[in-house]
């Protein structure tokens, strides 16, 4: 396997890690309006991700940096062609981080309510737009012979990509509901289970349609195996949450995300960004990659830094592993 193939796999792993971890982050943000009945319950939900949400975003930064360094042509075409949706995602992530930190800085109800609205919308919008973005990457966009995107924003809002956005939104919200059931106690835990069950059924329908469409258009034997694993894992996650086994459900919903992302990257390879105008203009792991020397240096750096990051993030989740409930929330001053 060539180094550019290795880095294609590593970037897929980084995006998988990001969607697995930030997925339930986004889901919790959406559930602050759908599940929580009052401010105290919203505080419970926010506190379940309070110690880890910023660390989860490191995976996005690493995935973007790795793409820039390993596949500069892919990075340039992607970030110029998808400039507006990616800018919206970036602004949402900035506002979302500020909202988490500033929400409790003042006691006025209007102040806190406005920041809670911000948490909801800046969680929902990226969860939707990531699916739209990856749907377009897999489907192919208007790339010319100079490796430049020549379409417009409207071209990105096609039925396949919009369905992909609904899948990521529903899947992340389901993932977040399972995480909420896993991390809370009392009445909110029971309602999180019920919410997860309903969301899981909706997600199953949307995901089956999207993955089947992907398989018919671009799939092969390997992607079919990944699709089957994703569907079976999602069904298992729904069954586990119905049985009250939150830990198994969360693990299986994670497998669903992993297998679904793997399927998308398997349908892409050896392309990294197909052209819908001419197959000869596709960006591939070969024509979009950096020099072998650059990839070699990156591989050594990744081999040293990655285990450290994984150990640190694993330790963080271990420290904050206990469940919380409304009884653990101090009265507001």
Short mmCIF file of C-alpha atoms in Angstrom, two decimals:
data_model
loop_
_atom_site.label_atom_id
_atom_site.label_comp_id
_atom_site.label_asym_id
_atom_site.label_seq_id
_atom_site.Cartn_x
_atom_site.Cartn_y
_atom_site.Cartn_z
CA UNK A 1 0.00 0.00 0.00
CA UNK A 2 1.34 3.41 -1.02
CA UNK A 3 1.57 6.23 1.52
CA UNK A 4 -1.17 8.23 -0.19
CA UNK A 5 -3.47 5.23 0.27
CA UNK A 6 -2.47 5.04 3.94
CA UNK A 7 -3.34 8.68 4.44
CA UNK A 8 -6.67 8.26 2.71
CA UNK A 9 -7.47 5.56 5.28
CA UNK A 10 -6.17 7.72 8.15
CA UNK A 11 -8.31 10.67 7.09
CA UNK A 12 -11.32 8.33 6.97
CA UNK A 13 -10.47 7.23 10.52
CA UNK A 14 -10.23 10.85 11.68
CA UNK A 15 -13.64 11.70 10.23
CA UNK A 16 -15.07 8.56 11.81
CA UNK A 17 -13.71 9.59 15.20
CA UNK A 18 -15.09 13.08 14.77
CA UNK A 19 -18.58 11.94 13.82
CA UNK A 20 -18.62 9.33 16.60
CA UNK A 21 -17.65 11.82 19.31
CA UNK A 22 -19.03 15.10 18.04
CA UNK A 23 -22.12 13.25 16.87
CA UNK A 24 -23.50 12.77 20.38
CA UNK A 25 -22.33 16.32 21.20
CA UNK A 26 -24.57 17.66 18.45
CA UNK A 27 -27.32 15.29 19.52
CA UNK A 28 -27.23 16.57 23.11
CA UNK A 29 -27.40 20.14 21.83
CA UNK A 30 -30.52 19.35 19.79
CA UNK A 31 -32.06 17.48 22.72
CA UNK A 32 -31.79 20.52 24.99
CA UNK A 33 -35.01 21.64 23.25
CA UNK A 34 -36.56 18.27 22.37
CA UNK A 35 -35.98 16.36 25.61
CA UNK A 36 -35.36 18.80 28.46
CA UNK A 37 -38.49 20.18 30.12
CA UNK A 38 -36.90 23.04 32.06
CA UNK A 39 -33.63 24.87 32.59
CA UNK A 40 -32.43 22.44 35.23
CA UNK A 41 -32.77 19.49 32.85
CA UNK A 42 -31.03 21.46 30.11
CA UNK A 43 -28.18 21.99 32.54
CA UNK A 44 -28.05 18.24 33.15
CA UNK A 45 -27.79 17.52 29.43
CA UNK A 46 -25.15 20.19 28.87
CA UNK A 47 -23.15 18.91 31.83
CA UNK A 48 -23.02 15.40 30.32
CA UNK A 49 -20.79 16.79 27.56
CA UNK A 50 -19.32 19.75 29.44
CA UNK A 51 -15.91 18.15 30.15
CA UNK A 52 -15.45 16.62 26.68
CA UNK A 53 -17.11 18.66 23.91
CA UNK A 54 -14.07 20.81 23.15
CA UNK A 55 -11.75 17.79 23.07
CA UNK A 56 -14.07 16.10 20.56
CA UNK A 57 -13.57 18.97 18.13
CA UNK A 58 -9.84 18.21 17.99
CA UNK A 59 -10.72 15.38 15.61
CA UNK A 60 -12.16 17.90 13.13
CA UNK A 61 -9.08 20.11 13.31
CA UNK A 62 -6.83 17.10 12.80
CA UNK A 63 -8.90 15.81 9.87
CA UNK A 64 -8.77 19.22 8.20
CA UNK A 65 -5.06 19.61 8.85
CA UNK A 66 -4.30 16.11 7.58
CA UNK A 67 -6.28 16.77 4.40
CA UNK A 68 -4.41 20.04 3.84
CA UNK A 69 -1.01 18.41 4.28
CA UNK A 70 -1.61 15.02 2.62
CA UNK A 71 -3.98 16.03 -0.20
CA UNK A 72 -3.58 19.77 -0.89
CA UNK A 73 -5.52 19.63 -4.17
CA UNK A 74 -8.45 17.95 -2.41
CA UNK A 75 -8.33 20.53 0.39
CA UNK A 76 -8.19 23.46 -2.05
CA UNK A 77 -11.08 22.25 -4.20
CA UNK A 78 -13.21 21.19 -1.24
CA UNK A 79 -12.81 24.35 0.82
CA UNK A 80 -13.22 26.69 -2.13
CA UNK A 81 -16.17 24.86 -3.67
CA UNK A 82 -17.94 24.28 -0.35
CA UNK A 83 -16.95 27.65 1.06
CA UNK A 84 -20.40 28.85 2.16
CA UNK A 85 -21.63 25.67 3.94
CA UNK A 86 -18.24 25.16 5.59
CA UNK A 87 -18.20 28.80 6.71
CA UNK A 88 -21.67 28.33 8.22
CA UNK A 89 -20.42 25.22 10.07
CA UNK A 90 -17.37 27.11 11.33
CA UNK A 91 -19.47 30.03 12.59
CA UNK A 92 -21.84 27.59 14.31
CA UNK A 93 -18.96 25.85 16.07
CA UNK A 94 -17.58 29.21 17.24
CA UNK A 95 -20.93 30.44 18.55
CA UNK A 96 -21.63 27.04 20.12
CA UNK A 97 -18.40 27.11 22.10
CA UNK A 98 -19.10 30.65 23.28
CA UNK A 99 -22.65 29.63 24.25
CA UNK A 100 -21.42 26.79 26.45
CA UNK A 101 -19.04 29.12 28.27
CA UNK A 102 -21.19 32.26 28.51
CA UNK A 103 -24.63 30.76 29.22
CA UNK A 104 -24.18 30.76 33.01
CA UNK A 105 -22.13 33.96 33.30
CA UNK A 106 -25.19 36.09 34.08
CA UNK A 107 -28.35 35.19 36.03
CA UNK A 108 -30.93 36.94 33.82
CA UNK A 109 -33.41 34.50 32.28
CA UNK A 110 -33.35 36.19 28.86
CA UNK A 111 -29.54 35.98 28.75
CA UNK A 112 -29.52 32.25 29.49
CA UNK A 113 -32.47 31.53 27.19
CA UNK A 114 -30.77 33.22 24.23
CA UNK A 115 -27.60 31.19 24.72
CA UNK A 116 -29.65 28.00 25.04
CA UNK A 117 -31.32 28.82 21.72
CA UNK A 118 -27.83 29.28 20.27
CA UNK A 119 -26.73 25.85 21.55
CA UNK A 120 -29.75 24.22 19.89
CA UNK A 121 -29.37 25.84 16.48
CA UNK A 122 -25.57 25.63 16.34
CA UNK A 123 -25.84 21.91 17.05
CA UNK A 124 -28.65 21.22 14.58
CA UNK A 125 -27.24 23.14 11.60
CA UNK A 126 -23.76 21.50 11.51
CA UNK A 127 -25.31 18.05 12.06
CA UNK A 128 -27.39 18.66 8.93
CA UNK A 129 -24.71 20.33 6.81
CA UNK A 130 -22.05 17.67 7.39
CA UNK A 131 -24.34 15.14 5.77
CA UNK A 132 -25.02 17.48 2.86
CA UNK A 133 -21.28 18.04 2.38
CA UNK A 134 -20.32 14.38 2.42
CA UNK A 135 -23.28 13.50 0.23
CA UNK A 136 -21.94 15.85 -2.43
CA UNK A 137 -18.39 14.52 -2.07
CA UNK A 138 -19.58 10.98 -2.70
CA UNK A 139 -22.04 11.91 -5.47
CA UNK A 140 -19.55 14.10 -7.31
CA UNK A 141 -19.56 17.83 -8.01
CA UNK A 142 -18.72 20.09 -10.95
CA UNK A 143 -14.91 19.98 -11.11
CA UNK A 144 -13.15 21.08 -14.30
CA UNK A 145 -9.85 20.06 -15.86
CA UNK A 146 -7.97 22.52 -13.61
CA UNK A 147 -9.25 20.75 -10.47
CA UNK A 148 -11.47 23.73 -9.65
CA UNK A 149 -15.11 23.66 -8.54
CA UNK A 150 -17.22 25.46 -11.15
CA UNK A 151 -20.68 24.91 -9.66
CA UNK A 152 -22.66 27.10 -7.27
CA UNK A 153 -24.27 26.75 -3.86
CA UNK A 154 -27.56 25.62 -5.38
CA UNK A 155 -25.85 22.63 -7.00
CA UNK A 156 -25.02 21.32 -3.52
CA UNK A 157 -28.70 21.23 -2.51
CA UNK A 158 -29.61 18.14 -4.53
CA UNK A 159 -31.97 15.38 -3.27
CA UNK A 160 -29.19 12.87 -2.53
CA UNK A 161 -27.15 15.34 -0.45
CA UNK A 162 -30.21 16.66 1.39
CA UNK A 163 -31.17 13.09 2.29
CA UNK A 164 -27.62 12.63 3.58
CA UNK A 165 -28.10 15.71 5.75
CA UNK A 166 -31.31 14.33 7.23
CA UNK A 167 -29.52 11.04 7.94
CA UNK A 168 -26.66 12.67 9.85
CA UNK A 169 -29.06 14.93 11.76
CA UNK A 170 -31.30 12.05 12.83
CA UNK A 171 -28.39 9.66 13.49
CA UNK A 172 -26.48 12.18 15.61
CA UNK A 173 -29.62 13.06 17.56
CA UNK A 174 -30.31 9.36 18.16
CA UNK A 175 -26.66 8.91 19.22
CA UNK A 176 -27.06 11.84 21.61
CA UNK A 177 -30.29 10.47 23.08
CA UNK A 178 -28.60 7.13 23.79
CA UNK A 179 -25.67 8.99 25.35
CA UNK A 180 -28.10 10.99 27.50
CA UNK A 181 -29.72 7.76 28.70
CA UNK A 182 -26.27 6.36 29.43
CA UNK A 183 -25.11 9.40 31.41
CA UNK A 184 -28.19 10.43 33.40
CA UNK A 185 -30.40 9.09 36.17
CA UNK A 186 -34.03 9.49 37.11
CA UNK A 187 -36.91 10.69 34.97
CA UNK A 188 -34.73 12.29 32.30
CA UNK A 189 -33.01 8.96 31.74
CA UNK A 190 -36.33 7.20 31.14
CA UNK A 191 -37.50 9.90 28.73
CA UNK A 192 -34.15 9.79 26.92
CA UNK A 193 -34.71 6.07 26.30
CA UNK A 194 -38.15 6.74 24.84
CA UNK A 195 -36.82 9.56 22.69
CA UNK A 196 -33.95 7.38 21.47
CA UNK A 197 -36.36 4.62 20.47
CA UNK A 198 -38.48 7.00 18.37
CA UNK A 199 -35.44 8.66 16.80
CA UNK A 200 -33.90 5.28 16.06
CA UNK A 201 -36.90 4.18 14.01
CA UNK A 202 -36.84 7.41 11.97
CA UNK A 203 -33.08 7.11 11.50
CA UNK A 204 -33.39 3.50 10.33
CA UNK A 205 -35.77 4.46 7.53
CA UNK A 206 -33.69 7.45 6.38
CA UNK A 207 -30.36 5.62 6.65
CA UNK A 208 -31.58 2.57 4.75
CA UNK A 209 -32.75 4.80 1.91
CA UNK A 210 -29.55 6.83 1.77
CA UNK A 211 -27.15 3.88 2.04
CA UNK A 212 -29.11 1.89 -0.54
CA UNK A 213 -28.98 4.85 -2.94
CA UNK A 214 -25.23 5.12 -2.35
CA UNK A 215 -24.70 1.41 -2.93
CA UNK A 216 -26.72 1.38 -6.16
CA UNK A 217 -24.89 4.40 -7.61
CA UNK A 218 -21.30 3.82 -6.50
CA UNK A 219 -21.01 0.67 -4.41
CA UNK A 220 -19.13 -2.61 -4.72
CA UNK A 221 -18.79 -5.72 -2.59
CA UNK A 222 -16.80 -4.03 0.17
CA UNK A 223 -19.19 -1.13 0.52
CA UNK A 224 -22.11 -3.59 0.60
CA UNK A 225 -20.54 -5.36 3.59
CA UNK A 226 -20.09 -1.99 5.35
CA UNK A 227 -23.72 -1.11 4.60
CA UNK A 228 -25.00 -4.39 6.03
CA UNK A 229 -22.94 -3.87 9.20
CA UNK A 230 -24.27 -0.32 9.57
CA UNK A 231 -27.89 -1.40 9.18
CA UNK A 232 -27.57 -4.39 11.53
CA UNK A 233 -25.76 -2.29 14.14
CA UNK A 234 -28.48 0.37 14.00
CA UNK A 235 -31.19 -2.26 14.44
CA UNK A 236 -29.20 -3.70 17.35
CA UNK A 237 -28.84 -0.25 18.92
CA UNK A 238 -32.61 0.30 18.72
CA UNK A 239 -33.25 -3.11 20.26
CA UNK A 240 -30.72 -2.51 23.03
CA UNK A 241 -32.18 0.85 24.03
CA UNK A 242 -35.67 -0.69 24.03
CA UNK A 243 -34.34 -3.31 26.46
CA UNK A 244 -32.74 -0.64 28.67
CA UNK A 245 -29.16 -1.60 27.75
CA UNK A 246 -27.79 1.90 27.17
CA UNK A 247 -24.14 0.84 27.09
CA UNK A 248 -24.72 -1.71 24.33
CA UNK A 249 -26.93 0.70 22.45
CA UNK A 250 -24.30 3.45 22.53
CA UNK A 251 -21.60 1.03 21.35
CA UNK A 252 -23.79 -0.20 18.51
CA UNK A 253 -24.79 3.31 17.44
CA UNK A 254 -21.06 4.03 17.31
CA UNK A 255 -20.59 0.97 15.09
CA UNK A 256 -23.36 2.32 12.86
CA UNK A 257 -21.53 5.62 12.41
CA UNK A 258 -18.22 3.86 11.85
CA UNK A 259 -19.61 1.48 9.23
CA UNK A 260 -21.57 4.22 7.45
CA UNK A 261 -18.51 6.47 7.17
CA UNK A 262 -16.44 3.48 6.04
CA UNK A 263 -19.00 2.79 3.33
CA UNK A 264 -18.81 6.36 2.04
CA UNK A 265 -15.02 6.28 1.85
CA UNK A 266 -15.05 2.83 0.24
CA UNK A 267 -17.34 4.11 -2.50
CA UNK A 268 -14.97 7.06 -3.02
CA UNK A 269 -11.65 5.20 -3.29
CA UNK A 270 -9.45 5.72 -5.28
CA UNK A 271 -11.15 9.08 -5.82
CA UNK A 272 -11.18 11.72 -3.11
CA UNK A 273 -13.58 14.06 -4.93
CA UNK A 274 -15.24 12.86 -8.14
CA UNK A 275 -16.11 15.22 -10.98
CA UNK A 276 -19.68 15.07 -12.25
CA UNK A 277 -18.55 16.66 -15.54
CA UNK A 278 -15.90 14.18 -16.66
CA UNK A 279 -14.42 11.12 -14.96
CA UNK A 280 -10.99 12.12 -16.28
CA UNK A 281 -11.16 15.22 -14.06
CA UNK A 282 -11.71 13.29 -10.82
CA UNK A 283 -9.45 14.14 -7.91
CA UNK A 284 -7.78 10.90 -6.84
CA UNK A 285 -5.41 9.77 -4.11
CA UNK A 286 -2.67 10.01 -6.74
CA UNK A 287 -3.19 13.36 -8.47
CA UNK A 288 -4.34 15.21 -5.32
CA UNK A 289 -1.64 14.03 -2.89
CA UNK A 290 1.52 15.64 -1.57
CA UNK A 291 5.00 14.36 -2.35
CA UNK A 292 6.13 10.99 -0.93
CA UNK A 293 8.66 12.77 1.29
CA UNK A 294 5.94 14.96 2.85
CA UNK A 295 3.74 11.93 3.46
CA UNK A 296 6.65 10.07 5.04
CA UNK A 297 7.32 12.89 7.53
CA UNK A 298 3.60 13.11 8.33
CA UNK A 299 3.46 9.38 8.98
CA UNK A 300 6.26 9.56 11.54
CA UNK A 301 4.63 12.52 13.30
CA UNK A 302 1.24 10.82 13.37
CA UNK A 303 2.76 7.60 14.71
CA UNK A 304 4.21 9.50 17.69
CA UNK A 305 1.39 11.94 18.47
CA UNK A 306 -1.72 9.80 17.88
CA UNK A 307 -1.24 7.36 20.80
CA UNK A 308 -0.71 10.28 23.19
CA UNK A 309 -3.92 11.99 22.08
CA UNK A 310 -5.90 8.75 22.33
CA UNK A 311 -4.60 8.01 25.82
CA UNK A 312 -5.36 11.52 27.04
CA UNK A 313 -8.87 11.60 25.60
CA UNK A 314 -9.61 8.09 26.91
CA UNK A 315 -8.47 9.17 30.37
CA UNK A 316 -10.79 12.20 30.20
CA UNK A 317 -13.82 10.04 29.49
CA UNK A 318 -12.81 7.67 32.31
CA UNK A 319 -12.59 10.49 34.84
CA UNK A 320 -16.03 11.85 33.91
CA UNK A 321 -17.73 8.47 33.48
CA UNK A 322 -20.37 8.76 36.25
CA UNK A 323 -24.05 9.46 35.68
CA UNK A 324 -25.62 12.76 36.71
CA UNK A 325 -29.17 13.94 37.39
CA UNK A 326 -31.09 16.99 38.51
CA UNK A 327 -30.08 16.27 42.12
CA UNK A 328 -26.47 16.96 41.16
CA UNK A 329 -27.22 20.42 39.76
CA UNK A 330 -26.64 23.24 42.20
CA UNK A 331 -29.28 25.92 42.55
CA UNK A 332 -28.62 28.95 40.36
CA UNK A 333 -27.44 32.02 42.23
#
